[in-house]
Amino acid sequence: MSAVLQPQARLEPLTEALLDAVLRVEQSAYSHPWTRGNFLDSIQTGYQLQALMGEDTLLGYFVAMEGVQEAHLLNITVAPEYQGQGWARVMLDALSLWARGRGAHWLWLEVRVSNARAMQVYQAYGFRRVGERKNYYPADHLRREDAIVMSFKL
């Protein structure tokens, strides 16, 4: 029998002090990553930013924006070396708990059409496809990529 030890995890506010680690993960996970400015703007605007930490290791993070009786997930990322271990679900649970505490009835998100793995995670969590945004995301060679709009009833 072999056992894989997972790090003890905790959520903490994603602050400017974590941005170097966040940007390393972001750049390793995406072909079109968020910039330092995107994260700084989110922090300064007062969005909900949480870092999932395993001891001193950044496992993942999410950024969400509060709306009227809803929350919008802007970014959720698990570091590539920790994907497939259930950490996205842990963060979605934390997001749902935060959103419910703020009086939200719905969670919303957009996901790239090409990101089948993320769509599977969201669908397994209970998100449903409700629309599509044409040419929403930047893509390679000055092209644009469609986004699938998904929602989850809290």
PDB file of C-alpha atoms in Angstrom:
ATOM      1  CA  MET A   1       0.000   0.000   0.000  1.00  0.00           C
ATOM      2  CA  SER A   2       1.277   3.467  -0.835  1.00  0.00           C
ATOM      3  CA  ALA A   3       0.047   6.621   0.744  1.00  0.00           C
ATOM      4  CA  VAL A   4       0.300  10.086  -0.715  1.00  0.00           C
ATOM      5  CA  LEU A   5       0.609  12.690   1.982  1.00  0.00           C
ATOM      6  CA  GLN A   6      -1.248  15.878   1.225  1.00  0.00           C
ATOM      7  CA  PRO A   7      -0.135  19.078   2.902  1.00  0.00           C
ATOM      8  CA  GLN A   8      -2.224  20.546   5.704  1.00  0.00           C
ATOM      9  CA  ALA A   9      -4.199  23.320   4.054  1.00  0.00           C
ATOM     10  CA  ARG A  10      -5.592  26.609   5.233  1.00  0.00           C
ATOM     11  CA  LEU A  11      -7.184  29.613   3.571  1.00  0.00           C
ATOM     12  CA  GLU A  12      -5.806  33.073   4.161  1.00  0.00           C
ATOM     13  CA  PRO A  13      -6.341  36.456   2.544  1.00  0.00           C
ATOM     14  CA  LEU A  14      -4.417  36.840  -0.697  1.00  0.00           C
ATOM     15  CA  THR A  15      -2.349  39.960  -0.069  1.00  0.00           C
ATOM     16  CA  GLU A  16       0.334  41.813  -1.974  1.00  0.00           C
ATOM     17  CA  ALA A  17       2.937  39.832  -0.004  1.00  0.00           C
ATOM     18  CA  LEU A  18       1.831  36.668  -1.855  1.00  0.00           C
ATOM     19  CA  LEU A  19       1.775  38.160  -5.358  1.00  0.00           C
ATOM     20  CA  ASP A  20       5.169  36.809  -6.485  1.00  0.00           C
ATOM     21  CA  ALA A  21       4.072  33.247  -5.630  1.00  0.00           C
ATOM     22  CA  VAL A  22       0.631  33.826  -7.173  1.00  0.00           C
ATOM     23  CA  LEU A  23       2.162  35.105 -10.411  1.00  0.00           C
ATOM     24  CA  ARG A  24       4.480  32.070 -10.643  1.00  0.00           C
ATOM     25  CA  VAL A  25       1.452  29.768 -10.352  1.00  0.00           C
ATOM     26  CA  GLU A  26      -0.669  31.896 -12.687  1.00  0.00           C
ATOM     27  CA  GLN A  27       2.015  31.909 -15.387  1.00  0.00           C
ATOM     28  CA  SER A  28       2.590  28.158 -15.077  1.00  0.00           C
ATOM     29  CA  ALA A  29      -1.134  27.396 -15.296  1.00  0.00           C
ATOM     30  CA  TYR A  30      -2.338  29.578 -18.178  1.00  0.00           C
ATOM     31  CA  SER A  31      -1.346  30.654 -21.655  1.00  0.00           C
ATOM     32  CA  HIS A  32      -2.979  34.059 -20.980  1.00  0.00           C
ATOM     33  CA  PRO A  33      -2.375  34.683 -17.263  1.00  0.00           C
ATOM     34  CA  TRP A  34      -3.612  37.533 -15.157  1.00  0.00           C
ATOM     35  CA  THR A  35      -1.054  40.271 -14.583  1.00  0.00           C
ATOM     36  CA  ARG A  36       0.225  41.706 -11.318  1.00  0.00           C
ATOM     37  CA  GLY A  37      -1.988  44.701 -12.106  1.00  0.00           C
ATOM     38  CA  ASN A  38      -5.089  42.500 -12.343  1.00  0.00           C
ATOM     39  CA  PHE A  39      -4.428  41.106  -8.873  1.00  0.00           C
ATOM     40  CA  LEU A  40      -3.488  44.487  -7.381  1.00  0.00           C
ATOM     41  CA  ASP A  41      -6.666  46.053  -8.782  1.00  0.00           C
ATOM     42  CA  SER A  42      -8.711  43.215  -7.271  1.00  0.00           C
ATOM     43  CA  ILE A  43      -7.071  43.684  -3.864  1.00  0.00           C
ATOM     44  CA  GLN A  44      -7.521  47.464  -3.947  1.00  0.00           C
ATOM     45  CA  THR A  45     -11.144  47.177  -5.080  1.00  0.00           C
ATOM     46  CA  GLY A  46     -11.956  44.963  -2.110  1.00  0.00           C
ATOM     47  CA  TYR A  47     -12.789  41.785  -3.968  1.00  0.00           C
ATOM     48  CA  GLN A  48     -12.677  38.495  -2.104  1.00  0.00           C
ATOM     49  CA  LEU A  49      -9.185  37.048  -2.644  1.00  0.00           C
ATOM     50  CA  GLN A  50      -8.200  33.879  -0.818  1.00  0.00           C
ATOM     51  CA  ALA A  51      -4.980  31.887  -0.974  1.00  0.00           C
ATOM     52  CA  LEU A  52      -5.044  28.166  -0.250  1.00  0.00           C
ATOM     53  CA  MET A  53      -1.809  27.464   1.584  1.00  0.00           C
ATOM     54  CA  GLY A  54      -0.173  24.157   2.460  1.00  0.00           C
ATOM     55  CA  GLU A  55       2.326  25.117   5.152  1.00  0.00           C
ATOM     56  CA  ASP A  56       4.422  27.692   3.232  1.00  0.00           C
ATOM     57  CA  THR A  57       3.366  26.459  -0.219  1.00  0.00           C
ATOM     58  CA  LEU A  58       0.737  28.166  -2.349  1.00  0.00           C
ATOM     59  CA  LEU A  59      -1.633  25.414  -3.496  1.00  0.00           C
ATOM     60  CA  GLY A  60      -4.144  27.705  -5.192  1.00  0.00           C
ATOM     61  CA  TYR A  61      -6.225  30.854  -4.933  1.00  0.00           C
ATOM     62  CA  PHE A  62      -9.465  32.444  -5.994  1.00  0.00           C
ATOM     63  CA  VAL A  63     -10.786  35.925  -6.706  1.00  0.00           C
ATOM     64  CA  ALA A  64     -14.493  36.731  -6.490  1.00  0.00           C
ATOM     65  CA  MET A  65     -16.596  39.848  -6.801  1.00  0.00           C
ATOM     66  CA  GLU A  66     -19.770  40.470  -4.830  1.00  0.00           C
ATOM     67  CA  GLY A  67     -22.897  41.558  -6.665  1.00  0.00           C
ATOM     68  CA  VAL A  68     -26.518  42.041  -5.682  1.00  0.00           C
ATOM     69  CA  GLN A  69     -27.545  38.653  -4.254  1.00  0.00           C
ATOM     70  CA  GLU A  70     -24.831  36.981  -6.335  1.00  0.00           C
ATOM     71  CA  ALA A  71     -21.095  36.490  -6.534  1.00  0.00           C
ATOM     72  CA  HIS A  72     -18.954  36.259  -9.633  1.00  0.00           C
ATOM     73  CA  LEU A  73     -15.900  33.989  -9.650  1.00  0.00           C
ATOM     74  CA  LEU A  74     -13.232  35.867 -11.587  1.00  0.00           C
ATOM     75  CA  ASN A  75     -10.273  33.521 -11.154  1.00  0.00           C
ATOM     76  CA  ILE A  76      -9.715  30.180  -9.470  1.00  0.00           C
ATOM     77  CA  THR A  77      -6.430  28.381  -9.921  1.00  0.00           C
ATOM     78  CA  VAL A  78      -4.806  25.309  -8.450  1.00  0.00           C
ATOM     79  CA  ALA A  79      -1.046  25.115  -8.925  1.00  0.00           C
ATOM     80  CA  PRO A  80      -0.402  22.555 -11.692  1.00  0.00           C
ATOM     81  CA  GLU A  81       1.525  20.210  -9.392  1.00  0.00           C
ATOM     82  CA  TYR A  82      -1.474  20.026  -6.993  1.00  0.00           C
ATOM     83  CA  GLN A  83      -4.251  19.607  -9.558  1.00  0.00           C
ATOM     84  CA  GLY A  84      -6.420  16.506  -9.411  1.00  0.00           C
ATOM     85  CA  GLN A  85      -6.283  16.330  -5.597  1.00  0.00           C
ATOM     86  CA  GLY A  86      -9.609  18.011  -4.775  1.00  0.00           C
ATOM     87  CA  TRP A  87      -8.243  21.472  -3.955  1.00  0.00           C
ATOM     88  CA  ALA A  88     -10.525  23.224  -6.455  1.00  0.00           C
ATOM     89  CA  ARG A  89     -13.537  21.780  -4.648  1.00  0.00           C
ATOM     90  CA  VAL A  90     -12.155  23.004  -1.311  1.00  0.00           C
ATOM     91  CA  MET A  91     -11.898  26.519  -2.732  1.00  0.00           C
ATOM     92  CA  LEU A  92     -15.361  26.320  -4.326  1.00  0.00           C
ATOM     93  CA  ASP A  93     -16.740  25.288  -0.918  1.00  0.00           C
ATOM     94  CA  ALA A  94     -15.016  28.305   0.672  1.00  0.00           C
ATOM     95  CA  LEU A  95     -16.350  30.580  -2.068  1.00  0.00           C
ATOM     96  CA  SER A  96     -19.882  29.230  -1.603  1.00  0.00           C
ATOM     97  CA  LEU A  97     -19.692  29.738   2.154  1.00  0.00           C
ATOM     98  CA  TRP A  98     -18.439  33.311   1.744  1.00  0.00           C
ATOM     99  CA  ALA A  99     -21.096  34.114  -0.882  1.00  0.00           C
ATOM    100  CA  ARG A 100     -23.917  32.689   1.248  1.00  0.00           C
ATOM    101  CA  GLY A 101     -22.672  34.766   4.172  1.00  0.00           C
ATOM    102  CA  ARG A 102     -22.945  37.861   1.982  1.00  0.00           C
ATOM    103  CA  GLY A 103     -26.561  37.044   1.047  1.00  0.00           C
ATOM    104  CA  ALA A 104     -25.842  35.707  -2.441  1.00  0.00           C
ATOM    105  CA  HIS A 105     -28.261  33.313  -4.102  1.00  0.00           C
ATOM    106  CA  TRP A 106     -26.138  32.560  -7.168  1.00  0.00           C
ATOM    107  CA  LEU A 107     -22.529  32.061  -8.193  1.00  0.00           C
ATOM    108  CA  TRP A 108     -21.520  32.969 -11.750  1.00  0.00           C
ATOM    109  CA  LEU A 109     -18.391  32.371 -13.796  1.00  0.00           C
ATOM    110  CA  GLU A 110     -17.021  32.287 -17.321  1.00  0.00           C
ATOM    111  CA  VAL A 111     -14.697  29.564 -18.541  1.00  0.00           C
ATOM    112  CA  ARG A 112     -12.816  29.215 -21.813  1.00  0.00           C
ATOM    113  CA  VAL A 113     -14.456  26.857 -24.296  1.00  0.00           C
ATOM    114  CA  SER A 114     -11.105  25.056 -24.563  1.00  0.00           C
ATOM    115  CA  ASN A 115     -10.818  24.479 -20.787  1.00  0.00           C
ATOM    116  CA  ALA A 116     -12.618  21.134 -20.640  1.00  0.00           C
ATOM    117  CA  ARG A 117     -10.973  20.151 -17.347  1.00  0.00           C
ATOM    118  CA  ALA A 118     -12.281  23.240 -15.557  1.00  0.00           C
ATOM    119  CA  MET A 119     -15.765  22.737 -17.013  1.00  0.00           C
ATOM    120  CA  GLN A 120     -15.752  19.178 -15.645  1.00  0.00           C
ATOM    121  CA  VAL A 121     -14.791  20.467 -12.187  1.00  0.00           C
ATOM    122  CA  TYR A 122     -17.537  23.093 -12.270  1.00  0.00           C
ATOM    123  CA  GLN A 123     -20.185  20.671 -13.546  1.00  0.00           C
ATOM    124  CA  ALA A 124     -19.244  18.097 -10.890  1.00  0.00           C
ATOM    125  CA  TYR A 125     -19.678  20.837  -8.284  1.00  0.00           C
ATOM    126  CA  GLY A 126     -23.151  21.654  -9.613  1.00  0.00           C
ATOM    127  CA  PHE A 127     -22.604  24.583 -11.967  1.00  0.00           C
ATOM    128  CA  ARG A 128     -24.777  24.565 -15.068  1.00  0.00           C
ATOM    129  CA  ARG A 129     -24.081  26.055 -18.461  1.00  0.00           C
ATOM    130  CA  VAL A 130     -26.421  28.992 -19.045  1.00  0.00           C
ATOM    131  CA  GLY A 131     -24.897  30.891 -21.947  1.00  0.00           C
ATOM    132  CA  GLU A 132     -21.949  31.762 -24.102  1.00  0.00           C
ATOM    133  CA  ARG A 133     -19.956  34.953 -24.632  1.00  0.00           C
ATOM    134  CA  LYS A 134     -18.511  35.191 -28.113  1.00  0.00           C
ATOM    135  CA  ASN A 135     -14.885  36.302 -28.437  1.00  0.00           C
ATOM    136  CA  TYR A 136     -14.630  36.931 -24.683  1.00  0.00           C
ATOM    137  CA  TYR A 137     -11.050  35.820 -23.962  1.00  0.00           C
ATOM    138  CA  PRO A 138      -7.800  36.707 -25.721  1.00  0.00           C
ATOM    139  CA  ALA A 139      -6.243  33.788 -27.592  1.00  0.00           C
ATOM    140  CA  ASP A 140      -3.106  33.209 -29.630  1.00  0.00           C
ATOM    141  CA  HIS A 141      -2.297  35.119 -32.824  1.00  0.00           C
ATOM    142  CA  LEU A 142      -4.611  38.078 -32.066  1.00  0.00           C
ATOM    143  CA  ARG A 143      -7.628  35.785 -32.003  1.00  0.00           C
ATOM    144  CA  ARG A 144     -10.369  35.608 -29.395  1.00  0.00           C
ATOM    145  CA  GLU A 145     -11.929  32.607 -27.657  1.00  0.00           C
ATOM    146  CA  ASP A 146     -15.536  32.102 -26.615  1.00  0.00           C
ATOM    147  CA  ALA A 147     -16.486  31.730 -22.960  1.00  0.00           C
ATOM    148  CA  ILE A 148     -19.099  29.440 -21.465  1.00  0.00           C
ATOM    149  CA  VAL A 149     -21.186  31.195 -18.798  1.00  0.00           C
ATOM    150  CA  MET A 150     -22.055  28.954 -15.869  1.00  0.00           C
ATOM    151  CA  SER A 151     -24.159  29.476 -12.748  1.00  0.00           C
ATOM    152  CA  PHE A 152     -24.676  27.686  -9.454  1.00  0.00           C
ATOM    153  CA  LYS A 153     -27.735  28.116  -7.206  1.00  0.00           C
ATOM    154  CA  LEU A 154     -26.652  28.515  -3.604  1.00  0.00           C
TER     155      LEU A 154
END
